[in-house]
Short mmCIF file of C-alpha atoms and ligand atoms in Angstrom, two decimals:
data_model
loop_
_atom_site.label_atom_id
_atom_site.label_comp_id
_atom_site.label_asym_id
_atom_site.label_seq_id
_atom_site.Cartn_x
_atom_site.Cartn_y
_atom_site.Cartn_z
CA MET A 23 78.70 237.27 12.57
CA THR A 24 77.88 238.22 16.29
CA ASP A 25 77.88 235.18 18.62
CA GLN A 26 74.60 235.35 20.76
CA SER A 27 75.90 233.18 23.62
CA ASN A 28 77.69 234.35 26.69
CA PRO A 29 79.58 237.93 26.24
CA LEU A 30 83.11 237.80 25.58
CA LEU A 31 83.56 241.01 27.80
CA SER A 32 80.98 242.30 30.51
CA VAL A 33 81.46 245.64 32.21
CA GLU A 34 79.31 246.07 35.11
CA HIS A 35 78.78 249.36 37.20
CA LEU A 36 82.36 250.53 36.49
CA LYS A 37 83.57 253.41 38.32
CA VAL A 38 87.07 254.93 37.55
CA SER A 39 88.57 257.89 39.35
CA TYR A 40 91.89 259.74 39.04
CA PRO A 41 93.56 261.20 42.12
CA ILE A 42 93.89 264.97 42.33
CA ARG A 43 97.16 265.96 43.87
CA SER A 44 98.48 269.02 45.33
CA SER A 45 101.09 270.60 43.09
CA ILE A 46 103.56 271.00 45.82
CA LEU A 47 103.87 267.65 47.66
CA LEU A 48 101.89 265.42 45.18
CA ARG A 49 99.75 264.33 48.20
CA LYS A 50 96.28 263.15 47.03
CA THR A 51 93.70 265.73 47.97
CA GLY A 52 90.88 264.47 46.31
CA GLU A 53 89.66 262.30 43.31
CA ASN A 54 88.13 263.24 39.74
CA VAL A 55 85.44 260.62 38.89
CA ALA A 56 86.14 260.00 35.21
CA VAL A 57 83.67 257.24 34.66
CA SER A 58 80.59 256.14 36.76
CA ASP A 59 78.27 253.07 36.67
CA VAL A 60 79.14 252.06 33.08
CA ASN A 61 77.63 248.77 31.96
CA PHE A 62 78.03 247.17 28.71
CA GLU A 63 78.68 243.74 27.07
CA LEU A 64 80.94 242.85 23.84
CA ARG A 65 80.25 239.47 22.15
CA ALA A 66 82.33 237.38 19.80
CA GLY A 67 82.21 239.08 16.36
CA GLU A 68 80.59 242.08 17.60
CA THR A 69 81.75 245.88 17.31
CA VAL A 70 80.63 248.28 20.08
CA GLY A 71 81.44 252.02 19.79
CA LEU A 72 82.08 254.54 22.57
CA VAL A 73 81.12 258.27 21.57
CA GLY A 74 81.10 261.23 23.47
CA GLU A 75 82.85 264.68 23.61
CA SER A 76 86.38 265.04 24.76
CA GLY A 77 86.85 264.10 28.32
CA SER A 78 83.66 262.20 28.54
CA GLY A 79 85.69 259.01 29.59
CA LYS A 80 86.18 256.89 26.43
CA SER A 81 89.85 256.36 26.79
CA THR A 82 89.47 255.87 30.51
CA ILE A 83 87.00 252.75 29.79
CA ALA A 84 89.52 251.44 27.19
CA ARG A 85 92.36 251.81 29.46
CA THR A 86 90.64 250.21 32.40
CA VAL A 87 89.34 247.19 30.35
CA ILE A 88 92.98 246.41 29.27
CA GLY A 89 94.23 246.90 32.72
CA LEU A 90 96.29 250.10 32.44
CA VAL A 91 94.17 251.88 34.85
CA PRO A 92 92.53 250.45 37.97
CA ALA A 93 88.81 250.16 38.36
CA ALA A 94 87.63 252.10 41.62
CA ASP A 95 84.55 249.99 41.68
CA GLY A 96 82.60 247.44 39.48
CA VAL A 97 83.45 244.25 37.80
CA ILE A 98 85.03 243.69 34.30
CA ARG A 99 84.65 240.03 33.19
CA PHE A 100 86.52 238.57 30.27
CA GLU A 101 85.24 235.26 29.38
CA GLY A 102 83.30 234.99 32.46
CA HIS A 103 86.23 235.87 34.84
CA ASP A 104 86.60 239.10 36.99
CA ILE A 105 89.80 240.63 35.46
CA THR A 106 89.99 243.31 38.15
CA LYS A 107 91.35 240.79 40.70
CA LEU A 108 93.81 239.26 38.41
CA SER A 109 97.56 238.56 39.54
CA LEU A 110 100.28 240.31 37.28
CA ARG A 111 100.89 236.75 35.70
CA GLN A 112 97.45 236.26 34.66
CA MET A 113 97.01 239.89 33.38
CA LYS A 114 99.84 239.10 31.24
CA ASP A 115 97.95 236.30 29.54
CA MET A 116 94.80 238.11 29.43
CA ARG A 117 96.66 241.02 27.78
CA ARG A 118 97.24 239.05 24.71
CA ASP A 119 93.69 238.29 24.42
CA MET A 120 92.83 242.04 24.43
CA GLN A 121 95.01 244.31 22.34
CA MET A 122 94.71 247.94 21.47
CA ILE A 123 95.42 250.15 18.22
CA PHE A 124 96.00 253.56 18.57
CA GLN A 125 95.67 256.76 16.79
CA ASP A 126 99.32 257.33 16.01
CA PRO A 127 100.80 254.12 14.92
CA TYR A 128 104.22 255.99 14.35
CA ALA A 129 104.64 256.93 18.06
CA SER A 130 104.05 253.10 18.94
CA LEU A 131 106.11 251.59 16.37
CA ASN A 132 109.84 251.47 17.38
CA PRO A 133 111.77 253.27 14.46
CA ARG A 134 114.77 251.14 14.99
CA LEU A 135 113.02 247.77 14.24
CA THR A 136 112.30 246.57 10.82
CA VAL A 137 108.70 245.73 10.34
CA ARG A 138 109.46 241.86 10.61
CA ASP A 139 110.86 242.52 14.00
CA ILE A 140 108.04 244.91 15.10
CA ILE A 141 105.62 242.10 14.14
CA ALA A 142 107.73 239.51 15.98
CA GLU A 143 107.99 241.75 19.30
CA GLY A 144 105.00 240.05 20.67
CA TRP A 145 106.11 236.57 19.94
CA ARG A 146 109.40 237.43 21.90
CA VAL A 147 107.14 238.60 25.04
CA HIS A 148 104.45 235.81 24.74
CA ALA A 149 106.71 232.62 24.16
CA GLY A 150 104.87 229.58 22.45
CA ILE A 151 102.52 231.54 19.84
CA VAL A 152 104.92 231.02 16.97
CA PRO A 153 108.32 229.13 16.88
CA ARG A 154 111.27 231.48 16.34
CA ASP A 155 112.27 229.59 13.17
CA ARG A 156 108.79 230.60 11.62
CA TRP A 157 108.78 234.30 12.72
CA THR A 158 109.88 235.68 9.22
CA ALA A 159 107.56 233.61 7.42
CA GLU A 160 104.65 234.39 9.71
CA ALA A 161 105.63 237.96 9.74
CA LYS A 162 105.34 238.21 5.94
CA GLU A 163 102.04 236.26 5.96
CA LEU A 164 100.55 238.83 8.41
CA MET A 165 102.06 241.54 6.21
CA GLU A 166 100.18 240.12 3.05
CA ARG A 167 97.03 239.55 5.31
CA VAL A 168 96.88 243.47 6.12
CA GLY A 169 97.51 244.57 2.66
CA LEU A 170 101.37 245.28 2.99
CA ASN A 171 103.85 243.68 0.45
CA PRO A 172 105.87 241.19 2.29
CA ASP A 173 108.96 241.94 0.33
CA TYR A 174 109.25 245.05 2.50
CA SER A 175 109.47 243.16 5.48
CA ASP A 176 113.13 244.57 6.28
CA ARG A 177 112.06 248.17 6.00
CA TYR A 178 111.50 250.38 8.94
CA PRO A 179 108.40 252.36 9.79
CA HIS A 180 109.60 255.79 8.35
CA GLN A 181 109.66 254.20 4.81
CA PHE A 182 106.01 253.62 4.89
CA SER A 183 102.88 256.14 4.61
CA GLY A 184 100.47 256.75 7.44
CA GLY A 185 97.99 254.36 6.19
CA GLN A 186 100.62 251.74 5.83
CA ARG A 187 101.91 252.33 9.14
CA GLN A 188 98.58 251.84 10.80
CA ARG A 189 98.50 248.47 8.74
CA ILE A 190 101.79 247.54 10.42
CA GLY A 191 100.25 248.20 13.68
CA ILE A 192 97.36 245.97 12.99
CA ALA A 193 99.54 243.16 11.78
CA ARG A 194 101.68 243.46 15.06
CA THR A 195 98.28 243.35 17.02
CA LEU A 196 97.11 240.34 14.93
CA ALA A 197 100.41 238.64 15.76
CA LEU A 198 99.39 237.98 19.21
CA ARG A 199 96.05 236.28 17.94
CA PRO A 200 93.73 238.56 20.33
CA LYS A 201 90.02 238.04 20.69
CA ILE A 202 89.32 241.54 21.37
CA ILE A 203 90.83 244.64 19.72
CA ILE A 204 90.42 248.18 21.14
CA CYS A 205 90.72 250.80 18.54
CA ASP A 206 90.98 254.08 20.10
CA GLU A 207 90.81 256.75 17.57
CA ALA A 208 92.49 253.91 15.29
CA VAL A 209 91.67 255.83 11.97
CA SER A 210 91.27 259.50 13.07
CA ALA A 211 94.64 260.61 11.84
CA LEU A 212 94.27 259.17 8.43
CA ASP A 213 92.79 260.96 5.20
CA VAL A 214 89.34 260.01 4.74
CA SER A 215 90.03 257.75 1.58
CA VAL A 216 92.75 255.97 3.56
CA GLN A 217 90.31 255.70 6.62
CA ALA A 218 87.93 253.91 4.46
CA GLN A 219 90.47 251.31 3.38
CA VAL A 220 91.53 250.60 6.84
CA LEU A 221 87.98 250.32 8.18
CA ASN A 222 87.49 247.89 5.44
CA LEU A 223 90.45 245.90 6.45
CA LEU A 224 89.17 245.85 10.09
CA GLU A 225 85.80 244.57 8.70
CA ASP A 226 87.42 241.77 6.73
CA LEU A 227 89.47 240.53 9.54
CA GLN A 228 86.46 240.54 11.89
CA ALA A 229 84.58 238.46 9.28
CA ASP A 230 87.41 236.03 8.98
CA LEU A 231 88.68 235.80 12.54
CA GLY A 232 85.59 236.42 14.48
CA LEU A 233 87.19 239.55 16.15
CA SER A 234 85.47 241.80 18.67
CA TYR A 235 86.12 245.41 18.59
CA LEU A 236 85.64 248.12 20.97
CA PHE A 237 85.75 250.98 18.75
CA ILE A 238 86.30 254.69 20.19
CA SER A 239 86.07 257.66 17.77
CA HIS A 240 84.96 261.32 17.82
CA ASP A 241 84.18 260.69 14.11
CA LEU A 242 80.43 259.69 14.05
CA SER A 243 80.46 258.80 10.49
CA VAL A 244 83.09 256.15 11.39
CA ILE A 245 81.08 254.79 14.40
CA GLU A 246 77.94 254.55 12.22
CA HIS A 247 79.91 252.75 9.35
CA ILE A 248 81.63 250.04 11.75
CA CYS A 249 79.50 249.61 14.82
CA ASP A 250 76.81 247.13 15.73
CA ARG A 251 76.00 248.92 18.98
CA VAL A 252 77.04 252.41 20.23
CA LEU A 253 77.18 253.86 23.96
CA VAL A 254 76.84 257.43 24.21
CA LEU A 255 79.03 259.01 27.10
CA ASN A 256 78.68 262.22 28.81
CA LYS A 257 80.81 263.21 31.80
CA GLY A 258 81.51 259.52 32.34
CA VAL A 259 78.02 258.37 32.39
CA VAL A 260 76.19 256.51 29.58
CA VAL A 261 73.25 258.72 28.47
CA GLU A 262 71.94 256.57 25.78
CA GLU A 263 72.76 253.13 24.06
CA GLY A 264 71.31 251.35 21.31
CA THR A 265 72.14 249.66 17.70
CA ALA A 266 73.96 252.16 15.51
CA ARG A 267 70.93 252.57 13.36
CA GLN A 268 68.87 253.22 16.15
CA LEU A 269 70.86 256.14 17.53
CA PHE A 270 71.78 257.56 14.32
CA GLU A 271 68.24 257.71 12.99
CA HIS A 272 66.19 258.05 16.22
CA PRO A 273 68.35 259.73 18.91
CA GLN A 274 66.49 260.12 21.93
CA HIS A 275 68.60 261.85 24.68
CA PRO A 276 69.18 265.45 24.11
CA TYR A 277 72.80 265.08 24.56
CA THR A 278 72.93 262.60 21.62
CA LYS A 279 70.85 264.80 19.45
CA ALA A 280 73.19 267.75 19.96
CA LEU A 281 76.12 265.49 19.46
CA PHE A 282 74.92 264.14 16.32
CA SER A 283 73.73 267.29 14.87
CA ALA A 284 76.90 269.29 15.63
CA ILE A 285 79.12 267.13 13.37
CA PRO A 286 79.09 266.92 9.54
CA VAL A 287 78.79 263.47 8.25
CA VAL A 288 80.99 262.34 5.48
CA ARG A 289 80.62 258.86 4.38
CA PRO A 290 83.08 258.05 1.62
CA TRP A 291 83.02 254.49 2.29
CA LEU A 292 79.35 254.26 1.44
CA GLU A 293 80.04 254.85 -1.97
CA GLU A 294 82.63 251.96 -2.00
CA THR A 295 80.82 249.14 -0.34
CA SER A 296 77.15 249.75 -1.48
N1 ATP B 596 95.80 260.42 33.79
C1 ATP B 596 94.78 261.34 33.98
N2 ATP B 596 95.03 261.86 35.23
C2 ATP B 596 93.96 262.49 35.68
N3 ATP B 596 92.81 262.91 35.07
C3 ATP B 596 92.66 262.16 34.00
C4 ATP B 596 93.66 261.36 33.27
N4 ATP B 596 93.08 260.73 32.03
C5 ATP B 596 92.13 261.45 31.92
N5 ATP B 596 91.58 262.19 32.97
C6 ATP B 596 90.20 262.72 33.10
O1 ATP B 596 89.24 261.86 33.05
C7 ATP B 596 88.19 262.34 32.26
C8 ATP B 596 87.80 261.44 31.16
O2 ATP B 596 89.07 261.66 30.17
P1 ATP B 596 89.28 260.69 29.11
O3 ATP B 596 90.65 260.68 28.51
O4 ATP B 596 88.96 259.33 29.37
O5 ATP B 596 88.13 261.15 27.85
P2 ATP B 596 87.94 260.78 26.39
O6 ATP B 596 86.47 260.78 26.28
O7 ATP B 596 88.65 259.63 26.14
O8 ATP B 596 88.61 262.17 25.74
P3 ATP B 596 89.23 262.36 24.51
O9 ATP B 596 88.17 262.16 23.30
O10 ATP B 596 89.95 263.89 24.57
O11 ATP B 596 90.48 261.38 24.31
C9 ATP B 596 88.54 263.76 31.81
O12 ATP B 596 87.97 264.44 33.00
C10 ATP B 596 89.91 263.86 32.11
O13 ATP B 596 90.45 265.07 32.57
#
Protein backbone atom coordinates (compact mmCIF):
# COMPACT_ATOMS: atom_id res chain seq x y z
CA MET A 1 0.00 0.00 0.00
CA THR A 2 1.23 3.51 -0.80
CA ASP A 3 2.65 5.45 2.12
CA GLN A 4 1.10 8.93 2.22
CA SER A 5 3.81 10.51 4.40
CA ASN A 6 7.01 12.08 3.02
CA PRO A 7 8.07 10.89 -0.42
CA LEU A 8 10.97 8.46 -0.63
CA LEU A 9 12.18 10.16 -3.78
CA SER A 10 11.45 13.65 -4.95
CA VAL A 11 12.69 15.13 -8.18
CA GLU A 12 12.47 18.90 -8.49
CA HIS A 13 13.12 20.96 -11.61
CA LEU A 14 15.47 18.34 -13.00
CA LYS A 15 17.47 19.32 -16.06
CA VAL A 16 19.92 16.97 -17.76
CA SER A 17 22.01 17.69 -20.80
CA TYR A 18 24.57 15.75 -22.79
CA PRO A 19 27.59 17.46 -24.30
CA ILE A 20 27.75 17.70 -28.08
CA ARG A 21 31.35 17.18 -29.18
CA SER A 22 33.13 17.97 -32.41
CA SER A 23 33.93 14.74 -34.20
CA ILE A 24 37.63 15.47 -34.60
CA LEU A 25 39.02 16.79 -31.32
CA LEU A 26 36.06 15.70 -29.15
CA ARG A 27 35.87 19.28 -27.90
CA LYS A 28 32.52 20.24 -26.41
CA THR A 29 30.74 22.40 -28.97
CA GLY A 30 27.32 22.59 -27.34
CA GLU A 31 24.79 20.68 -25.34
CA ASN A 32 21.72 18.62 -26.04
CA VAL A 33 19.11 19.20 -23.36
CA ALA A 34 17.60 15.74 -22.84
CA VAL A 35 15.34 16.57 -19.88
CA SER A 36 14.12 19.91 -18.60
CA ASP A 37 12.12 20.96 -15.54
CA VAL A 38 10.93 17.49 -14.60
CA ASN A 39 9.17 17.19 -11.24
CA PHE A 40 7.74 14.11 -9.56
CA GLU A 41 7.56 12.20 -6.30
CA LEU A 42 7.72 8.51 -5.51
CA ARG A 43 6.33 7.22 -2.22
CA ALA A 44 6.95 3.99 -0.38
CA GLY A 45 4.94 1.19 -1.99
CA GLU A 46 4.10 3.25 -5.07
CA THR A 47 4.74 2.68 -8.77
CA VAL A 48 5.31 5.69 -10.98
CA GLY A 49 5.52 5.17 -14.73
CA LEU A 50 7.45 7.14 -17.33
CA VAL A 51 6.08 6.96 -20.85
CA GLY A 52 6.92 8.75 -24.07
CA GLU A 53 8.36 8.07 -27.48
CA SER A 54 11.93 6.96 -28.02
CA GLY A 55 14.26 9.83 -27.14
CA SER A 56 11.74 11.56 -24.83
CA GLY A 57 14.12 11.31 -21.87
CA LYS A 58 12.82 8.32 -19.85
CA SER A 59 16.15 6.52 -19.46
CA THR A 60 17.98 9.78 -18.88
CA ILE A 61 15.75 10.48 -15.87
CA ALA A 62 16.36 6.95 -14.56
CA ARG A 63 20.11 7.17 -15.06
CA THR A 64 20.26 10.57 -13.35
CA VAL A 65 18.20 9.42 -10.37
CA ILE A 66 20.57 6.51 -9.85
CA GLY A 67 23.65 8.70 -10.23
CA LEU A 68 25.00 7.43 -13.55
CA VAL A 69 24.44 10.75 -15.32
CA PRO A 70 24.91 14.14 -13.60
CA ALA A 71 22.02 16.57 -13.21
CA ALA A 72 22.69 19.91 -14.90
CA ASP A 73 20.17 21.58 -12.62
CA GLY A 74 17.51 20.75 -10.07
CA VAL A 75 17.34 18.64 -6.94
CA ILE A 76 16.90 14.90 -6.44
CA ARG A 77 16.01 14.05 -2.86
CA PHE A 78 16.17 10.52 -1.51
CA GLU A 79 14.67 10.26 1.96
CA GLY A 80 14.90 14.03 2.17
CA HIS A 81 18.61 14.34 1.26
CA ASP A 82 19.78 15.97 -1.96
CA ILE A 83 21.69 13.17 -3.66
CA THR A 84 23.05 15.33 -6.45
CA LYS A 85 25.59 16.58 -3.89
CA LEU A 86 26.71 13.29 -2.37
CA SER A 87 30.32 12.17 -2.08
CA LEU A 88 31.30 8.97 -3.90
CA ARG A 89 31.20 7.03 -0.62
CA GLN A 90 27.69 8.27 0.22
CA MET A 91 26.65 7.55 -3.35
CA LYS A 92 27.73 3.93 -2.94
CA ASP A 93 25.46 3.51 0.09
CA MET A 94 22.59 5.22 -1.67
CA ARG A 95 23.00 2.99 -4.74
CA ARG A 96 22.20 0.04 -2.53
CA ASP A 97 18.82 1.56 -1.76
CA MET A 98 18.07 2.25 -5.42
CA GLN A 99 18.57 -0.60 -7.84
CA MET A 100 17.87 -0.96 -11.53
CA ILE A 101 16.50 -3.90 -13.54
CA PHE A 102 17.28 -3.82 -17.23
CA GLN A 103 15.58 -5.00 -20.39
CA ASP A 104 18.16 -7.63 -21.24
CA PRO A 105 19.04 -9.53 -18.08
CA TYR A 106 21.39 -11.78 -20.03
CA ALA A 107 23.65 -8.87 -20.92
CA SER A 108 23.88 -7.86 -17.26
CA LEU A 109 24.37 -11.37 -15.82
CA ASN A 110 27.99 -12.51 -15.76
CA PRO A 111 27.93 -15.72 -17.87
CA ARG A 112 30.86 -17.20 -15.92
CA LEU A 113 29.14 -17.01 -12.55
CA THR A 114 26.59 -19.43 -11.14
CA VAL A 115 23.22 -18.07 -10.08
CA ARG A 116 24.32 -18.36 -6.46
CA ASP A 117 27.39 -16.21 -7.13
CA ILE A 118 25.44 -13.71 -9.22
CA ILE A 119 23.03 -13.19 -6.35
CA ALA A 120 25.93 -12.96 -3.86
CA GLU A 121 27.86 -10.41 -5.98
CA GLY A 122 26.22 -7.49 -4.20
CA TRP A 123 27.02 -8.94 -0.77
CA ARG A 124 30.67 -8.92 -1.76
CA VAL A 125 30.51 -5.23 -2.72
CA HIS A 126 28.31 -4.10 0.17
CA ALA A 127 29.75 -5.87 3.20
CA GLY A 128 27.49 -6.41 6.17
CA ILE A 129 24.20 -7.27 4.46
CA VAL A 130 24.56 -11.05 4.69
CA PRO A 131 27.43 -12.88 6.46
CA ARG A 132 29.46 -15.04 4.08
CA ASP A 133 28.47 -18.33 5.69
CA ARG A 134 24.83 -17.52 4.89
CA TRP A 135 25.34 -16.64 1.19
CA THR A 136 24.30 -20.01 -0.24
CA ALA A 137 21.25 -20.39 2.00
CA GLU A 138 20.12 -16.79 1.40
CA ALA A 139 20.70 -17.04 -2.35
CA LYS A 140 18.52 -20.16 -2.43
CA GLU A 141 15.83 -18.40 -0.42
CA LEU A 142 15.87 -15.52 -2.89
CA MET A 143 15.64 -17.95 -5.80
CA GLU A 144 12.57 -19.47 -4.23
CA ARG A 145 11.12 -16.03 -3.57
CA VAL A 146 11.30 -15.14 -7.27
CA GLY A 147 9.92 -18.47 -8.45
CA LEU A 148 13.15 -20.29 -9.36
CA ASN A 149 14.06 -23.79 -8.25
CA PRO A 150 16.76 -23.34 -5.54
CA ASP A 151 18.29 -26.69 -6.53
CA TYR A 152 19.59 -24.91 -9.66
CA SER A 153 21.73 -22.42 -7.72
CA ASP A 154 24.94 -23.81 -9.22
CA ARG A 155 23.75 -23.46 -12.81
CA TYR A 156 24.82 -20.70 -15.20
CA PRO A 157 22.64 -18.00 -16.83
CA HIS A 158 22.64 -19.66 -20.28
CA GLN A 159 20.91 -22.69 -18.75
CA PHE A 160 17.78 -20.61 -18.05
CA SER A 161 15.01 -19.18 -20.25
CA GLY A 162 14.54 -15.43 -20.82
CA GLY A 163 11.85 -15.14 -18.16
CA GLN A 164 13.93 -17.15 -15.67
CA ARG A 165 16.92 -14.93 -16.37
CA GLN A 166 14.83 -11.88 -15.59
CA ARG A 167 13.91 -13.60 -12.30
CA ILE A 168 17.64 -14.10 -11.59
CA GLY A 169 18.11 -10.36 -12.22
CA ILE A 170 15.28 -9.59 -9.81
CA ALA A 171 16.75 -11.93 -7.15
CA ARG A 172 20.14 -10.24 -7.53
CA THR A 173 18.45 -6.86 -7.10
CA LEU A 174 16.49 -7.97 -4.03
CA ALA A 175 19.69 -9.30 -2.45
CA LEU A 176 20.69 -5.70 -1.72
CA ARG A 177 17.37 -5.01 0.01
CA PRO A 178 16.64 -1.86 -1.99
CA LYS A 179 13.80 0.54 -1.30
CA ILE A 180 13.38 1.67 -4.91
CA ILE A 181 13.72 -0.45 -8.03
CA ILE A 182 13.96 1.26 -11.38
CA CYS A 183 12.60 -1.03 -14.06
CA ASP A 184 13.86 0.16 -17.45
CA GLU A 185 11.90 -1.80 -20.06
CA ALA A 186 12.24 -4.70 -17.62
CA VAL A 187 9.66 -6.93 -19.31
CA SER A 188 9.87 -5.61 -22.87
CA ALA A 189 12.00 -8.43 -24.24
CA LEU A 190 9.72 -11.17 -22.90
CA ASP A 191 6.76 -12.95 -24.50
CA VAL A 192 3.44 -11.53 -23.32
CA SER A 193 2.55 -14.54 -21.16
CA VAL A 194 5.99 -14.43 -19.49
CA GLN A 195 5.64 -10.65 -19.13
CA ALA A 196 2.44 -11.20 -17.19
CA GLN A 197 4.15 -13.63 -14.82
CA VAL A 198 7.07 -11.29 -14.18
CA LEU A 199 4.72 -8.32 -13.65
CA ASN A 200 2.72 -10.37 -11.16
CA LEU A 201 5.94 -11.28 -9.37
CA LEU A 202 6.92 -7.59 -9.18
CA GLU A 203 3.50 -6.77 -7.74
CA ASP A 204 3.75 -9.55 -5.15
CA LEU A 205 7.19 -8.35 -4.10
CA GLN A 206 5.89 -4.81 -3.79
CA ALA A 207 3.01 -5.94 -1.59
CA ASP A 208 5.33 -8.03 0.63
CA LEU A 209 8.31 -5.71 0.87
CA GLY A 210 6.78 -2.24 0.38
CA LEU A 211 9.03 -1.59 -2.61
CA SER A 212 8.66 1.49 -4.82
CA TYR A 213 9.06 1.19 -8.56
CA LEU A 214 9.96 3.75 -11.18
CA PHE A 215 8.71 1.95 -14.23
CA ILE A 216 9.81 2.77 -17.76
CA SER A 217 8.10 1.08 -20.65
CA HIS A 218 7.08 1.87 -24.17
CA ASP A 219 4.31 -0.68 -23.68
CA LEU A 220 1.32 1.26 -22.44
CA SER A 221 -0.67 -1.82 -21.48
CA VAL A 222 2.15 -2.76 -19.09
CA ILE A 223 2.15 0.78 -17.69
CA GLU A 224 -1.62 0.80 -17.25
CA HIS A 225 -1.49 -2.50 -15.43
CA ILE A 226 1.31 -1.80 -12.98
CA CYS A 227 1.46 1.97 -12.35
CA ASP A 228 -0.33 4.07 -9.75
CA ARG A 229 0.70 7.32 -11.41
CA VAL A 230 2.17 8.07 -14.81
CA LEU A 231 4.22 10.92 -16.29
CA VAL A 232 3.99 11.48 -20.02
CA LEU A 233 7.20 12.84 -21.49
CA ASN A 234 7.66 14.58 -24.81
CA LYS A 235 11.09 15.85 -25.80
CA GLY A 236 12.30 15.88 -22.21
CA VAL A 237 9.31 17.74 -20.79
CA VAL A 238 6.42 16.29 -18.77
CA VAL A 239 3.32 17.21 -20.80
CA GLU A 240 0.80 15.42 -18.60
CA GLU A 241 0.65 13.41 -15.43
CA GLY A 242 -2.03 11.68 -13.43
CA THR A 243 -3.20 8.37 -12.11
CA ALA A 244 -2.90 5.57 -14.63
CA ARG A 245 -6.69 5.38 -14.80
CA GLN A 246 -7.15 9.13 -15.43
CA LEU A 247 -4.61 9.13 -18.22
CA PHE A 248 -5.88 6.03 -19.92
CA GLU A 249 -9.54 6.92 -19.67
CA HIS A 250 -9.35 10.70 -20.12
CA PRO A 251 -6.06 11.80 -21.65
CA GLN A 252 -6.03 15.61 -21.90
CA HIS A 253 -2.90 16.61 -23.78
CA PRO A 254 -2.88 16.09 -27.57
CA TYR A 255 0.49 14.28 -27.28
CA THR A 256 -0.93 11.84 -24.72
CA LYS A 257 -3.99 11.24 -26.88
CA ALA A 258 -1.83 10.57 -29.92
CA LEU A 259 0.53 8.32 -27.96
CA PHE A 260 -2.29 6.27 -26.49
CA SER A 261 -4.26 5.95 -29.71
CA ALA A 262 -1.22 4.85 -31.72
CA ILE A 263 -0.56 1.69 -29.75
CA PRO A 264 -2.71 -1.43 -29.74
CA VAL A 265 -3.40 -2.48 -26.18
CA VAL A 266 -3.12 -6.17 -25.32
CA ARG A 267 -3.78 -7.13 -21.73
CA PRO A 268 -3.21 -10.84 -21.19
CA TRP A 269 -2.85 -10.31 -17.43
CA LEU A 270 -6.36 -8.94 -17.03
CA GLU A 271 -7.70 -12.41 -17.70
CA GLU A 272 -5.32 -13.91 -15.17
CA THR A 273 -5.87 -11.45 -12.37
CA SER A 274 -9.55 -10.54 -12.70
N1 LIG B 1 24.83 9.10 -23.85
C1 LIG B 1 24.21 10.07 -24.54
N2 LIG B 1 24.91 11.04 -25.17
C2 LIG B 1 24.30 12.02 -25.84
N3 LIG B 1 22.95 12.13 -25.97
C3 LIG B 1 22.20 11.19 -25.37
C4 LIG B 1 22.78 10.10 -24.64
N4 LIG B 1 21.77 9.32 -24.15
C5 LIG B 1 20.62 9.89 -24.58
N5 LIG B 1 20.87 11.00 -25.31
C6 LIG B 1 19.86 11.90 -25.91
O1 LIG B 1 19.00 12.33 -24.87
C7 LIG B 1 17.65 12.35 -25.31
C8 LIG B 1 16.80 11.45 -24.42
O2 LIG B 1 17.22 10.09 -24.59
P1 LIG B 1 16.75 8.91 -23.64
O3 LIG B 1 17.57 7.71 -23.99
O4 LIG B 1 16.74 9.36 -22.25
O5 LIG B 1 15.25 8.70 -24.14
P2 LIG B 1 14.27 7.48 -23.90
O6 LIG B 1 12.91 8.09 -23.78
O7 LIG B 1 14.75 6.65 -22.78
O8 LIG B 1 14.38 6.69 -25.27
P3 LIG B 1 14.27 5.10 -25.54
O9 LIG B 1 12.82 4.75 -25.30
O10 LIG B 1 14.67 4.97 -26.97
O11 LIG B 1 15.22 4.43 -24.58
C9 LIG B 1 17.67 11.93 -26.77
O12 LIG B 1 17.71 13.10 -27.56
C10 LIG B 1 18.97 11.17 -26.91
O13 LIG B 1 19.50 11.27 -28.19
